[in-house]
XYZ file of C-alpha atoms in Angstrom:
727
model
C -70.246 -40.405 -81.722
C -72.745 -41.103 -78.958
C -73.478 -40.984 -75.249
C -75.493 -43.962 -74.037
C -76.871 -44.937 -70.639
C -76.919 -48.536 -69.406
C -77.884 -50.451 -66.263
C -81.047 -48.419 -65.631
C -79.170 -45.173 -66.095
C -76.323 -45.956 -63.699
C -73.633 -46.307 -66.416
C -72.772 -43.661 -69.013
C -70.778 -44.717 -72.092
C -69.243 -41.851 -74.079
C -67.853 -43.146 -77.364
C -66.907 -42.549 -80.964
C -65.011 -44.618 -83.515
C -61.728 -44.088 -81.638
C -62.393 -44.036 -77.893
C -64.738 -45.039 -75.088
C -65.077 -43.263 -71.729
C -67.234 -45.087 -69.184
C -68.596 -43.809 -65.875
C -70.733 -45.565 -63.278
C -72.767 -44.527 -60.247
C -72.297 -46.917 -57.314
C -74.874 -47.117 -54.489
C -76.712 -44.149 -56.030
C -74.040 -41.731 -54.795
C -70.432 -42.552 -55.774
C -69.357 -41.464 -59.287
C -66.464 -43.599 -60.506
C -64.455 -44.192 -63.659
C -64.707 -47.647 -65.192
C -62.731 -47.272 -68.429
C -60.989 -44.875 -70.803
C -59.280 -46.161 -73.922
C -59.829 -47.761 -77.309
C -63.482 -47.808 -78.307
C -65.598 -50.814 -77.348
C -69.011 -51.722 -78.740
C -70.741 -52.250 -75.407
C -69.644 -52.281 -71.795
C -70.535 -55.478 -69.921
C -68.567 -54.958 -66.679
C -65.755 -57.414 -67.356
C -63.606 -55.340 -64.977
C -65.879 -55.943 -61.979
C -64.449 -54.977 -58.578
C -62.454 -57.657 -56.756
C -61.968 -56.416 -53.182
C -60.800 -58.323 -50.114
C -60.845 -57.630 -46.407
C -58.007 -55.343 -45.348
C -56.531 -54.133 -42.097
C -55.688 -50.508 -41.250
C -58.502 -49.308 -43.491
C -61.846 -47.496 -43.407
C -65.233 -49.157 -43.759
C -68.147 -47.885 -45.838
C -71.729 -48.996 -46.324
C -71.827 -50.233 -49.888
C -73.222 -52.900 -52.179
C -69.597 -53.804 -52.926
C -68.282 -56.213 -50.309
C -65.094 -55.049 -48.551
C -65.130 -51.772 -50.484
C -62.013 -49.707 -49.827
C -61.810 -45.997 -50.629
C -58.027 -46.435 -50.582
C -58.070 -47.475 -54.251
C -61.649 -46.747 -55.346
C -61.609 -45.065 -58.819
C -63.415 -41.833 -57.908
C -64.085 -39.583 -60.886
C -63.660 -36.322 -58.945
C -62.057 -37.340 -55.649
C -61.940 -35.491 -52.339
C -60.094 -36.111 -49.078
C -61.337 -36.672 -45.577
C -63.520 -39.775 -45.906
C -60.979 -42.544 -46.504
C -59.382 -41.695 -49.857
C -55.907 -40.470 -48.954
C -54.593 -39.940 -52.479
C -54.351 -36.581 -54.252
C -57.759 -34.829 -54.329
C -59.312 -33.069 -57.302
C -61.097 -30.447 -55.213
C -60.521 -28.906 -51.803
C -62.994 -26.563 -50.076
C -62.964 -24.594 -46.834
C -66.500 -24.236 -45.558
C -67.826 -21.180 -43.762
C -67.161 -22.992 -40.469
C -63.442 -23.063 -41.291
C -63.491 -26.841 -41.829
C -61.658 -28.164 -44.889
C -64.051 -30.828 -46.108
C -66.293 -31.691 -49.012
C -68.113 -34.958 -49.742
C -69.622 -34.981 -53.228
C -72.399 -37.392 -54.112
C -73.985 -37.984 -57.495
C -77.254 -36.197 -58.219
C -78.021 -36.520 -61.950
C -76.639 -36.470 -65.493
C -77.963 -35.439 -68.873
C -76.856 -35.085 -72.490
C -76.312 -31.641 -74.041
C -76.413 -31.209 -77.812
C -74.282 -28.059 -77.633
C -70.797 -27.782 -76.249
C -70.971 -25.285 -73.357
C -68.759 -22.213 -73.354
C -66.644 -21.349 -70.318
C -67.162 -17.842 -69.001
C -64.019 -15.725 -69.354
C -61.787 -18.612 -70.474
C -60.698 -19.937 -73.869
C -61.947 -23.390 -74.800
C -62.497 -25.598 -77.795
C -65.571 -24.968 -79.922
C -67.615 -26.963 -82.416
C -70.283 -26.650 -85.039
C -73.666 -28.329 -84.735
C -73.356 -32.106 -84.838
C -69.583 -32.187 -84.192
C -69.780 -32.848 -80.448
C -71.957 -34.283 -77.726
C -71.584 -33.328 -74.073
C -72.396 -35.194 -70.880
C -73.268 -32.920 -67.957
C -72.952 -34.510 -64.518
C -74.129 -32.848 -61.318
C -72.675 -33.820 -57.935
C -73.280 -31.988 -54.687
C -72.582 -31.685 -51.000
C -75.865 -30.537 -49.477
C -74.390 -29.856 -46.038
C -71.715 -27.561 -47.486
C -74.059 -26.009 -50.048
C -71.739 -26.885 -52.925
C -72.739 -28.192 -56.330
C -70.210 -29.312 -58.961
C -71.183 -29.531 -62.622
C -68.839 -31.722 -64.667
C -68.722 -31.499 -68.456
C -67.391 -34.118 -70.888
C -67.473 -33.274 -74.599
C -66.541 -35.828 -77.258
C -65.651 -34.941 -80.853
C -66.598 -36.938 -83.898
C -63.726 -39.171 -85.128
C -61.078 -37.807 -82.743
C -59.546 -39.684 -79.825
C -60.322 -36.645 -77.680
C -62.544 -35.738 -74.757
C -62.438 -32.259 -73.220
C -63.425 -31.658 -69.596
C -64.071 -28.802 -67.228
C -66.026 -28.166 -64.032
C -68.371 -25.505 -62.744
C -68.545 -25.039 -58.959
C -71.645 -23.392 -57.501
C -72.173 -22.134 -53.968
C -75.911 -22.649 -53.380
C -75.559 -22.264 -49.633
C -75.973 -19.116 -47.550
C -72.341 -18.713 -46.439
C -69.149 -17.844 -48.282
C -66.836 -20.758 -49.054
C -63.206 -20.838 -50.206
C -61.977 -23.004 -53.053
C -58.442 -24.103 -52.222
C -57.976 -26.342 -55.238
C -60.097 -27.229 -58.265
C -58.464 -29.506 -60.828
C -59.762 -29.647 -64.371
C -58.753 -33.284 -64.761
C -58.791 -36.314 -62.528
C -58.542 -39.688 -64.237
C -58.078 -43.189 -62.824
C -56.035 -45.674 -64.837
C -55.583 -49.381 -64.079
C -52.509 -50.890 -62.473
C -49.788 -51.507 -65.061
C -46.445 -50.039 -66.073
C -46.437 -46.532 -67.549
C -43.789 -44.044 -68.576
C -44.294 -40.385 -67.634
C -43.569 -38.109 -70.600
C -43.430 -34.317 -70.443
C -41.741 -31.289 -72.054
C -39.258 -29.225 -70.030
C -36.812 -26.441 -70.805
C -35.686 -22.897 -70.285
C -35.516 -19.713 -72.336
C -34.079 -20.475 -75.781
C -34.009 -24.212 -75.042
C -37.680 -25.134 -74.823
C -39.679 -28.333 -75.368
C -37.141 -31.007 -74.469
C -38.687 -34.439 -73.967
C -38.444 -36.012 -70.505
C -39.457 -39.659 -70.155
C -39.088 -41.984 -67.190
C -40.809 -44.994 -65.675
C -43.652 -44.075 -63.340
C -42.836 -45.077 -59.757
C -44.819 -45.418 -56.523
C -45.725 -42.068 -55.052
C -46.442 -38.677 -56.624
C -44.708 -37.301 -59.711
C -45.368 -33.643 -60.444
C -44.591 -30.840 -62.877
C -45.798 -27.270 -62.496
C -45.452 -23.607 -63.194
C -45.726 -21.069 -60.385
C -44.509 -18.180 -62.575
C -47.844 -16.667 -63.602
C -47.397 -18.030 -67.128
C -47.419 -21.566 -68.455
C -43.613 -21.180 -68.719
C -40.773 -22.726 -70.759
C -39.814 -24.791 -67.709
C -42.772 -27.161 -68.108
C -45.406 -27.247 -70.830
C -48.920 -27.709 -69.321
C -48.908 -31.221 -70.720
C -47.965 -34.738 -69.779
C -48.598 -38.183 -71.181
C -48.691 -41.636 -69.684
C -47.414 -44.153 -72.215
C -46.746 -47.868 -72.340
C -43.020 -48.594 -71.924
C -42.768 -49.884 -75.510
C -44.476 -46.848 -77.034
C -42.585 -45.098 -79.834
C -43.543 -42.579 -82.508
C -45.405 -45.096 -84.611
C -46.934 -47.628 -82.183
C -48.001 -48.078 -78.582
C -50.624 -46.802 -76.172
C -50.688 -43.141 -75.102
C -52.833 -41.111 -72.692
C -52.073 -37.413 -73.245
C -53.334 -34.439 -71.211
C -53.110 -30.746 -72.122
C -54.487 -27.762 -70.198
C -56.056 -24.861 -72.122
C -54.680 -22.206 -69.791
C -51.880 -19.626 -69.873
C -51.055 -19.173 -66.190
C -49.632 -21.178 -63.312
C -50.628 -24.825 -63.404
C -49.985 -28.109 -61.674
C -49.915 -31.608 -63.173
C -49.344 -34.661 -61.016
C -49.668 -38.409 -61.127
C -49.940 -40.702 -58.140
C -49.172 -44.402 -58.386
C -50.617 -46.013 -55.288
C -49.472 -49.036 -53.296
C -51.433 -51.362 -55.582
C -50.082 -49.835 -58.799
C -53.277 -47.950 -59.694
C -52.683 -44.537 -61.243
C -54.478 -41.225 -60.633
C -53.648 -38.409 -63.089
C -54.587 -34.786 -62.354
C -54.089 -31.379 -63.922
C -55.382 -27.874 -63.314
C -54.745 -24.542 -61.627
C -51.703 -24.565 -59.366
C -53.086 -24.670 -55.793
C -49.880 -23.122 -54.424
C -50.899 -19.716 -55.754
C -54.658 -20.075 -56.004
C -57.578 -19.618 -53.651
C -60.993 -18.329 -54.620
C -63.723 -16.908 -52.404
C -67.170 -17.967 -53.563
C -70.061 -16.002 -52.151
C -73.576 -17.397 -51.930
C -75.010 -17.822 -55.430
C -71.662 -17.416 -57.203
C -70.085 -19.833 -59.686
C -66.449 -20.610 -60.461
C -65.384 -22.387 -63.665
C -62.154 -24.305 -64.175
C -60.085 -24.178 -67.373
C -60.707 -26.853 -69.961
C -58.387 -29.848 -70.225
C -57.888 -32.014 -73.306
C -57.804 -35.776 -72.711
C -56.245 -37.638 -75.615
C -56.003 -41.391 -76.236
C -54.108 -43.149 -79.003
C -53.007 -46.720 -79.559
C -50.968 -45.589 -82.582
C -47.986 -44.201 -80.715
C -46.938 -40.614 -80.118
C -47.784 -39.624 -83.683
C -51.319 -40.854 -83.091
C -51.554 -38.599 -80.044
C -50.076 -35.704 -82.038
C -52.541 -36.113 -84.885
C -55.420 -35.920 -82.405
C -54.040 -32.710 -80.889
C -53.195 -31.178 -84.288
C -56.639 -31.832 -85.766
C -58.404 -30.611 -82.642
C -56.453 -27.358 -82.480
C -56.609 -26.636 -86.214
C -60.383 -27.205 -86.393
C -61.703 -26.436 -82.898
C -59.371 -23.945 -81.153
C -57.538 -21.397 -83.324
C -59.596 -18.397 -84.540
C -61.946 -19.462 -87.332
C -60.759 -16.665 -89.596
C -57.298 -18.222 -89.775
C -58.161 -21.923 -89.875
C -57.865 -22.107 -93.636
C -56.036 -18.873 -94.360
C -52.530 -19.181 -95.771
C -49.991 -17.449 -93.527
C -47.715 -14.769 -94.998
C -43.950 -15.237 -95.208
C -42.537 -12.482 -93.041
C -39.357 -10.544 -92.370
C -38.878 -9.572 -88.713
C -36.638 -6.569 -88.004
C -35.226 -7.674 -84.639
C -31.935 -9.320 -85.568
C -31.222 -6.767 -88.291
C -31.869 -3.626 -86.234
C -32.507 -4.542 -82.599
C -33.531 -1.266 -80.881
C -31.818 0.982 -83.436
C -34.697 1.345 -85.870
C -34.696 4.067 -88.561
C -36.759 4.878 -91.631
C -33.709 4.385 -93.848
C -33.164 0.864 -92.527
C -36.849 0.049 -92.885
C -36.854 1.374 -96.447
C -33.758 -0.657 -97.320
C -34.951 -3.909 -95.734
C -38.464 -3.683 -97.190
C -37.072 -2.963 -100.680
C -35.043 -6.150 -100.598
C -37.895 -8.080 -98.981
C -40.204 -7.099 -101.833
C -37.668 -8.280 -104.421
C -37.310 -11.641 -102.672
C -41.058 -12.280 -102.478
C -41.556 -11.686 -98.748
C -45.146 -10.692 -97.939
C -45.113 -9.141 -94.447
C -42.654 -6.762 -92.777
C -42.700 -6.791 -88.960
C -41.214 -3.889 -87.013
C -40.072 -5.366 -83.704
C -38.998 -3.641 -80.473
C -37.325 -0.212 -80.533
C -39.899 1.934 -82.327
C -41.194 3.591 -79.124
C -38.024 3.559 -76.978
C -36.410 6.841 -75.938
C -33.027 5.094 -76.116
C -31.665 2.048 -77.926
C -32.172 -0.205 -74.902
C -34.913 -1.903 -72.902
C -34.725 0.575 -70.009
C -37.465 3.065 -70.920
C -40.925 3.752 -72.282
C -42.721 0.431 -71.740
C -46.398 1.202 -71.275
C -46.372 4.579 -73.061
C -46.543 3.187 -76.601
C -45.800 6.525 -78.233
C -43.681 6.233 -81.364
C -40.303 7.957 -81.015
C -40.495 10.287 -84.000
C -36.855 11.268 -83.619
C -36.130 7.719 -84.751
C -39.100 7.454 -87.091
C -40.248 10.867 -88.376
C -43.904 10.668 -89.255
C -44.455 7.848 -86.773
C -46.001 4.465 -87.363
C -48.260 5.827 -90.098
C -45.162 6.757 -92.088
C -43.669 3.297 -91.572
C -46.934 1.697 -92.694
C -46.967 3.919 -95.773
C -43.427 2.834 -96.728
C -44.255 -0.838 -96.273
C -47.583 -0.727 -98.093
C -46.044 1.063 -101.082
C -43.872 -2.023 -101.538
C -46.981 -4.191 -101.687
C -46.162 -5.741 -98.303
C -48.326 -6.118 -95.238
C -47.197 -4.342 -92.078
C -46.853 -5.775 -88.584
C -45.894 -4.213 -85.260
C -44.442 -5.544 -81.988
C -46.006 -4.809 -78.589
C -45.414 -5.949 -75.039
C -48.639 -4.582 -73.563
C -48.567 -6.321 -70.164
C -45.428 -4.496 -68.989
C -44.482 -1.079 -67.652
C -41.073 0.603 -67.317
C -40.130 2.509 -64.202
C -38.778 5.132 -66.601
C -42.106 5.802 -68.326
C -44.817 8.433 -68.259
C -47.362 5.759 -67.424
C -45.522 4.742 -64.258
C -45.184 8.394 -63.212
C -48.936 8.839 -63.605
C -50.098 5.445 -62.338
C -47.531 3.678 -60.138
C -50.462 1.809 -58.534
C -51.075 0.009 -61.841
C -48.041 -2.244 -61.372
C -48.154 -5.490 -59.427
C -46.589 -4.736 -56.042
C -46.603 -5.543 -52.349
C -46.509 -2.501 -50.051
C -43.312 -2.104 -47.998
C -41.373 -4.537 -50.192
C -39.046 -3.712 -53.107
C -40.366 -4.273 -56.633
C -38.280 -6.690 -58.673
C -37.567 -5.779 -62.273
C -37.252 -8.241 -65.125
C -35.818 -6.995 -68.406
C -35.933 -3.527 -66.775
C -39.695 -3.623 -66.367
C -42.536 -4.286 -63.956
C -45.788 -6.128 -64.672
C -49.068 -4.287 -65.087
C -51.934 -5.439 -62.888
C -54.252 -6.961 -65.476
C -56.821 -7.827 -62.820
C -57.756 -4.129 -62.803
C -60.469 -2.943 -65.183
C -58.784 0.446 -65.673
C -55.568 -1.279 -66.783
C -57.492 -3.587 -69.107
C -59.275 -0.652 -70.728
C -56.019 1.292 -71.065
C -54.424 -1.566 -73.028
C -57.529 -2.025 -75.178
C -57.569 1.683 -76.034
C -53.887 1.589 -76.999
C -54.677 -1.077 -79.570
C -57.754 0.802 -80.783
C -55.521 3.797 -81.499
C -53.147 1.729 -83.636
C -55.562 -0.668 -85.332
C -58.646 1.437 -86.044
C -57.375 2.848 -89.356
C -56.476 -0.573 -90.796
C -52.807 0.236 -91.414
C -51.531 -2.691 -89.326
C -52.294 -6.246 -90.447
C -50.258 -8.172 -87.857
C -49.477 -7.807 -84.148
C -46.690 -9.607 -82.303
C -47.816 -9.817 -78.645
C -44.793 -10.381 -76.399
C -44.332 -10.974 -72.650
C -40.736 -11.084 -71.443
C -40.692 -11.834 -67.734
C -42.428 -13.974 -65.079
C -44.629 -12.459 -62.388
C -43.312 -11.347 -58.995
C -44.870 -9.350 -56.118
C -48.214 -10.691 -57.295
C -50.574 -8.377 -55.478
C -53.173 -5.896 -56.622
C -53.642 -2.659 -54.720
C -57.233 -2.691 -55.975
C -58.256 -6.064 -54.516
C -59.849 -6.387 -51.098
C -58.079 -8.282 -48.327
C -60.212 -11.390 -48.744
C -59.463 -11.576 -52.477
C -55.677 -11.268 -52.442
C -55.087 -14.935 -53.223
C -57.189 -14.642 -56.386
C -54.792 -12.282 -58.165
C -52.823 -14.981 -60.056
C -55.950 -16.276 -61.756
C -57.533 -12.837 -62.089
C -54.439 -11.680 -63.989
C -55.011 -14.413 -66.594
C -58.736 -13.663 -66.753
C -57.824 -10.024 -67.390
C -55.391 -11.026 -70.121
C -58.073 -13.143 -71.789
C -60.617 -10.313 -71.556
C -58.220 -7.923 -73.282
C -57.331 -10.450 -75.983
C -60.978 -11.375 -76.542
C -61.973 -7.722 -76.914
C -59.172 -6.804 -79.303
C -59.201 -9.914 -81.500
C -62.994 -9.872 -81.868
C -62.945 -6.161 -82.720
C -60.190 -6.669 -85.326
C -60.769 -10.223 -86.609
C -58.712 -9.672 -89.769
C -55.531 -8.793 -87.885
C -53.154 -11.743 -87.534
C -51.923 -11.961 -83.934
C -48.758 -13.876 -83.069
C -48.212 -14.787 -79.435
C -44.766 -14.549 -77.918
C -43.227 -14.694 -74.460
C -39.452 -14.577 -74.791
C -40.201 -17.274 -77.321
C -41.886 -20.251 -75.669
C -42.601 -19.001 -72.132
C -46.326 -18.856 -72.860
C -46.744 -21.317 -75.701
C -49.992 -22.971 -74.662
C -53.467 -23.774 -76.006
C -54.989 -20.849 -74.106
C -52.977 -18.363 -76.150
C -53.578 -20.335 -79.345
C -57.288 -19.616 -78.972
C -56.561 -15.912 -79.600
C -53.275 -16.003 -81.528
C -53.270 -18.588 -84.346
C -49.492 -18.658 -84.389
C -46.896 -18.383 -81.617
C -43.196 -17.541 -81.729
C -41.663 -20.890 -80.878
C -38.340 -19.818 -79.370
C -35.956 -16.869 -79.328
C -33.336 -19.443 -80.313
C -33.305 -19.596 -84.131
C -30.302 -21.940 -84.390
C -31.193 -24.733 -86.824
C -29.644 -27.510 -84.739
C -31.499 -26.493 -81.560
C -34.684 -25.899 -83.533
C -34.789 -29.558 -84.598
C -35.183 -30.410 -80.899
C -37.506 -27.535 -79.984
C -39.835 -27.984 -82.953
C -39.905 -31.772 -82.547
C -40.923 -31.337 -78.910
C -43.682 -28.833 -79.588
C -44.926 -30.907 -82.543
C -46.034 -33.535 -80.032
C -48.859 -31.099 -79.275
C -49.139 -28.313 -81.821
C -49.650 -28.302 -85.597
C -46.609 -26.857 -87.393
C -48.634 -23.938 -88.779
C -48.916 -22.667 -85.190
C -45.105 -22.501 -84.779
C -43.117 -19.512 -86.026
C -39.823 -20.727 -87.550
C -37.363 -18.152 -88.915
C -34.279 -18.372 -91.082
C -31.699 -16.182 -89.345
C -28.064 -15.171 -89.734
C -25.009 -17.360 -89.248
C -23.072 -17.527 -86.970
C -26.318 -17.728 -85.034
C -26.899 -14.817 -82.638
C -27.963 -17.091 -79.771
C -25.504 -19.982 -80.056
C -22.706 -18.858 -82.397
C -23.241 -22.061 -84.405
C -22.606 -22.000 -88.136
C -25.075 -23.752 -90.419
C -25.735 -23.469 -94.131
C -28.558 -21.390 -95.557
C -30.112 -24.580 -96.903
C -30.042 -26.271 -93.481
C -31.668 -23.271 -91.829
C -34.409 -23.232 -94.455
C -35.073 -26.972 -94.467
C -35.445 -27.010 -90.679
C -37.993 -24.151 -90.909
C -39.876 -24.955 -94.109
C -42.462 -27.400 -92.708
C -43.490 -24.797 -90.109
C -44.671 -21.167 -90.205
C -41.826 -19.759 -92.293
C -40.242 -16.359 -91.798
C -36.865 -14.602 -92.027
C -35.003 -12.631 -89.359
C -31.684 -11.267 -90.632
C -30.132 -8.189 -92.194
C -30.874 -8.709 -95.881
C -28.512 -5.882 -96.858
C -25.549 -7.972 -95.659
C -26.452 -11.066 -97.690
C -24.233 -12.007 -100.622
C -25.730 -12.274 -104.112
C -25.718 -16.073 -103.985
C -27.526 -15.959 -100.630
C -30.130 -13.584 -102.034
C -30.702 -15.946 -104.944
C -31.036 -18.869 -102.546
C -33.529 -17.014 -100.334
C -35.634 -16.047 -103.361
C -35.723 -19.692 -104.466
C -36.666 -20.806 -100.949
C -39.561 -18.346 -100.793
C -40.815 -19.350 -104.234
C -40.686 -23.026 -103.281
C -42.416 -22.334 -99.978
C -45.267 -20.516 -101.701
C -45.739 -23.419 -104.119
C -45.993 -25.888 -101.239
C -47.583 -23.634 -98.634
C -51.130 -24.951 -98.851
C -49.989 -28.577 -98.912
C -47.756 -28.046 -95.856
C -50.414 -26.131 -93.904
C -53.163 -28.671 -94.496
C -51.017 -31.813 -94.509
C -50.366 -34.190 -91.614
C -47.028 -33.745 -89.854
C -45.149 -36.767 -88.491
C -41.981 -37.407 -86.547
C -40.248 -40.678 -87.393
C -38.406 -43.238 -85.336
C -34.815 -43.176 -86.608
C -32.055 -45.804 -86.424
C -29.878 -43.773 -84.038
C -29.672 -40.460 -82.239
C -27.462 -38.780 -84.864
C -30.528 -38.150 -87.009
C -33.939 -36.500 -86.810
C -36.656 -37.143 -89.360
C -39.907 -35.355 -90.166
C -42.475 -35.617 -92.918
C -45.585 -33.827 -94.067
C -48.073 -35.999 -95.945
C -51.312 -34.880 -97.577
C -54.615 -36.453 -96.584
C -54.839 -38.859 -99.530
C -51.146 -39.802 -99.247
C -50.358 -38.756 -102.811
C -47.646 -36.283 -101.810
C -45.018 -36.102 -99.070
C -42.064 -33.919 -98.133
C -39.459 -35.716 -96.017
C -36.664 -34.038 -94.050
C -33.752 -36.034 -92.568
C -31.338 -34.042 -90.418
C -27.788 -35.348 -89.922
C -26.551 -33.790 -86.699
C -22.821 -34.532 -86.957
C -20.358 -36.157 -89.285
C -20.069 -39.589 -87.651
C -19.057 -42.628 -89.759
C -19.948 -45.054 -86.967
C -23.609 -44.071 -87.176
C -23.846 -43.795 -90.945
C -25.300 -47.168 -92.032
C -28.976 -46.369 -91.607
C -32.267 -46.987 -93.344
C -35.072 -44.483 -92.922
C -38.578 -45.885 -93.288
C -41.167 -43.539 -94.749
C -44.216 -44.660 -92.820
C -47.557 -42.933 -93.462
C -47.395 -43.318 -97.269
C -49.650 -45.688 -99.228
C -48.004 -49.053 -99.847
C -50.017 -49.535 -103.043
C -48.824 -46.306 -104.683
C -45.688 -45.640 -106.721
C -43.973 -42.337 -106.024
C -41.637 -40.103 -108.011
C -38.977 -38.226 -106.034
C -39.201 -34.802 -107.702
C -35.578 -33.751 -107.176
C -34.108 -36.834 -108.866
C -36.941 -38.235 -110.967
C -36.459 -41.704 -109.445
C -39.489 -43.970 -108.982
C -40.101 -45.843 -105.733
C -42.865 -48.120 -104.494
C -44.682 -46.998 -101.395
C -44.331 -50.474 -99.946
C -40.557 -50.394 -100.434
C -40.210 -46.915 -98.951
C -42.217 -48.008 -95.924
C -40.817 -51.507 -95.348
C -37.235 -51.297 -96.633
C -36.549 -47.600 -96.240
C -34.203 -45.059 -97.801
C -30.457 -45.035 -97.420
C -28.589 -41.738 -97.458
C -24.914 -40.947 -97.973
C -22.570 -39.893 -95.175
C -21.867 -36.192 -95.640
C -18.577 -34.825 -94.293
C -20.309 -31.947 -92.616
C -22.148 -31.274 -89.409
C -25.782 -30.124 -89.507
C -26.642 -31.406 -92.967
C -30.205 -31.838 -94.224
C -31.519 -34.298 -96.803
C -34.841 -33.223 -98.345
C -37.105 -35.404 -100.481
C -40.351 -34.570 -102.247
C -42.467 -37.542 -103.300
C -45.520 -37.449 -105.545
C -47.738 -40.322 -106.587
C -47.490 -41.308 -110.251
C -50.272 -42.818 -112.326
């Protein structure tokens, strides 16, 4: 890991054993990108500029003959001086003119990775990162931009963000400030992203990049299930196990924009950051604005190579340190067994059975504070309904703890019901636009988290429940997008800042609560995956993956999210059949096998299980506990499969002496049955014993020849293998 300067300080080479990122200053003022990709020993300018004289173009004084800004690889591009492609930053000066022209001033190496004020970001210990700080400025506009590039030891990762300073005497307005802008050379790429909707998240979209602009976004106030704040540019031949990948992921939980422009010459500009459609920021003289951090990921080992970079980064440099190496408890969530109709008798019954089965954490979901058994009341009050639960939450905690279980509680703290005491007392606390109707979602409005009084109210609610140590887990939910996004407390000139200020308020609340109660395990949730993003992962080391617990759909959802997130971050529950979301019938074994390599939990009415099902669940939990550490610390892989009737996953430990392999047969289909499944990522020199059968296999044979499996006359069947190295 190093940052070196060449060519009398005009070239900066950021590198480690995996990647190189090279920047150059041209004519003492233009900062450009020269290379990002597989590491090289030394940069000797083999990709020198080859320009020619063009018509219908702009001319610029430069040491490069026939220089054209039309395809110049600017590192942080702006518009208005001859580059007509998508800009990374847009500023309105005090004169009302939309223009900024950044020129290079200086760069230096930082031994510490800088923190970002008010925003989550990756962190590192001493010696794990180096950071290049670059300063560019527009003296006429009084604007200075600080650009930060941090590289991690032995990861194909660079993280970037910017700091924008108004050193002039007049107020300016930031119209757009992207966290990422990256130039890539002219060649064919596929655009890969994750799209979806509620209960059908993280579907893979892949298409050939074409001329023009391709864009994904969220304008919903949350990162959204519609588009993950991620995209990748991949070589057309890239698969799970080989090929070149450039992946980009934004550490932010609000509205975002990600776009790629392929110009007339085939050059590619990739950008990602705050969504400019619902963002403007007034910057007074002397003030600073910081952009969210973006993760830039390169792999020449296919999509799994990209995934391993993301997984290792997030497990070691993003999730709360307390939970990096802490085994996660197997939980029972009350939702699908009780819904809103919670009672002490039901809790007593479910926790009794949970204790017998070996479950470690009981989570009381929605319903405990509602005046009725519906979603229509009480949001924001957070007073336990003691007609439902005599003795309140303390009594529930007492029941659970007497069983030797940990106790968790569900909240949706960002919302407020019209039928609530809080709304009667503080109607101004809801997001709203005067003289326009307020739109409900799930019978609730959204609290204005940009307000300090609202932030402190939420913090105090959690203090009241967490201060006595009776609650070991919090499920933090958020069940609707934002509408009428206006704060009655913000001045006229700040109205366009509310979208971002809401997220800053959310982060302030989360930072305060999680740092005050570092031993409490927080799980993020937003109708499942509506806010599954790295920003939330910084505060909540696990996130509820989807409200859809159907095993068949979960193979797709969990595969999609595994492109980015380590399985330990994904909540995966075994639920009832027929499934409550889809009506699909799957076996108990299939439901377990699909969940077992992830953050395992259960969500069903245990009192309705048959004896044989209870025995099966107890065996599943015992097996999961035996393998829990191996699964949490192992490397997770998706596998290329012979046809689309199968999905295949594996978890392999770091020294490749143990592996669990899951092959999912979607449907009974004889035409697609003659398949061999190659177990890549083992050691070809080892011999392995398959623990369920006792058979011995060579690693080379498993990897090169592959396993055959029988055709099962059943839909949704899972084959599970557990391999261990033998002496």
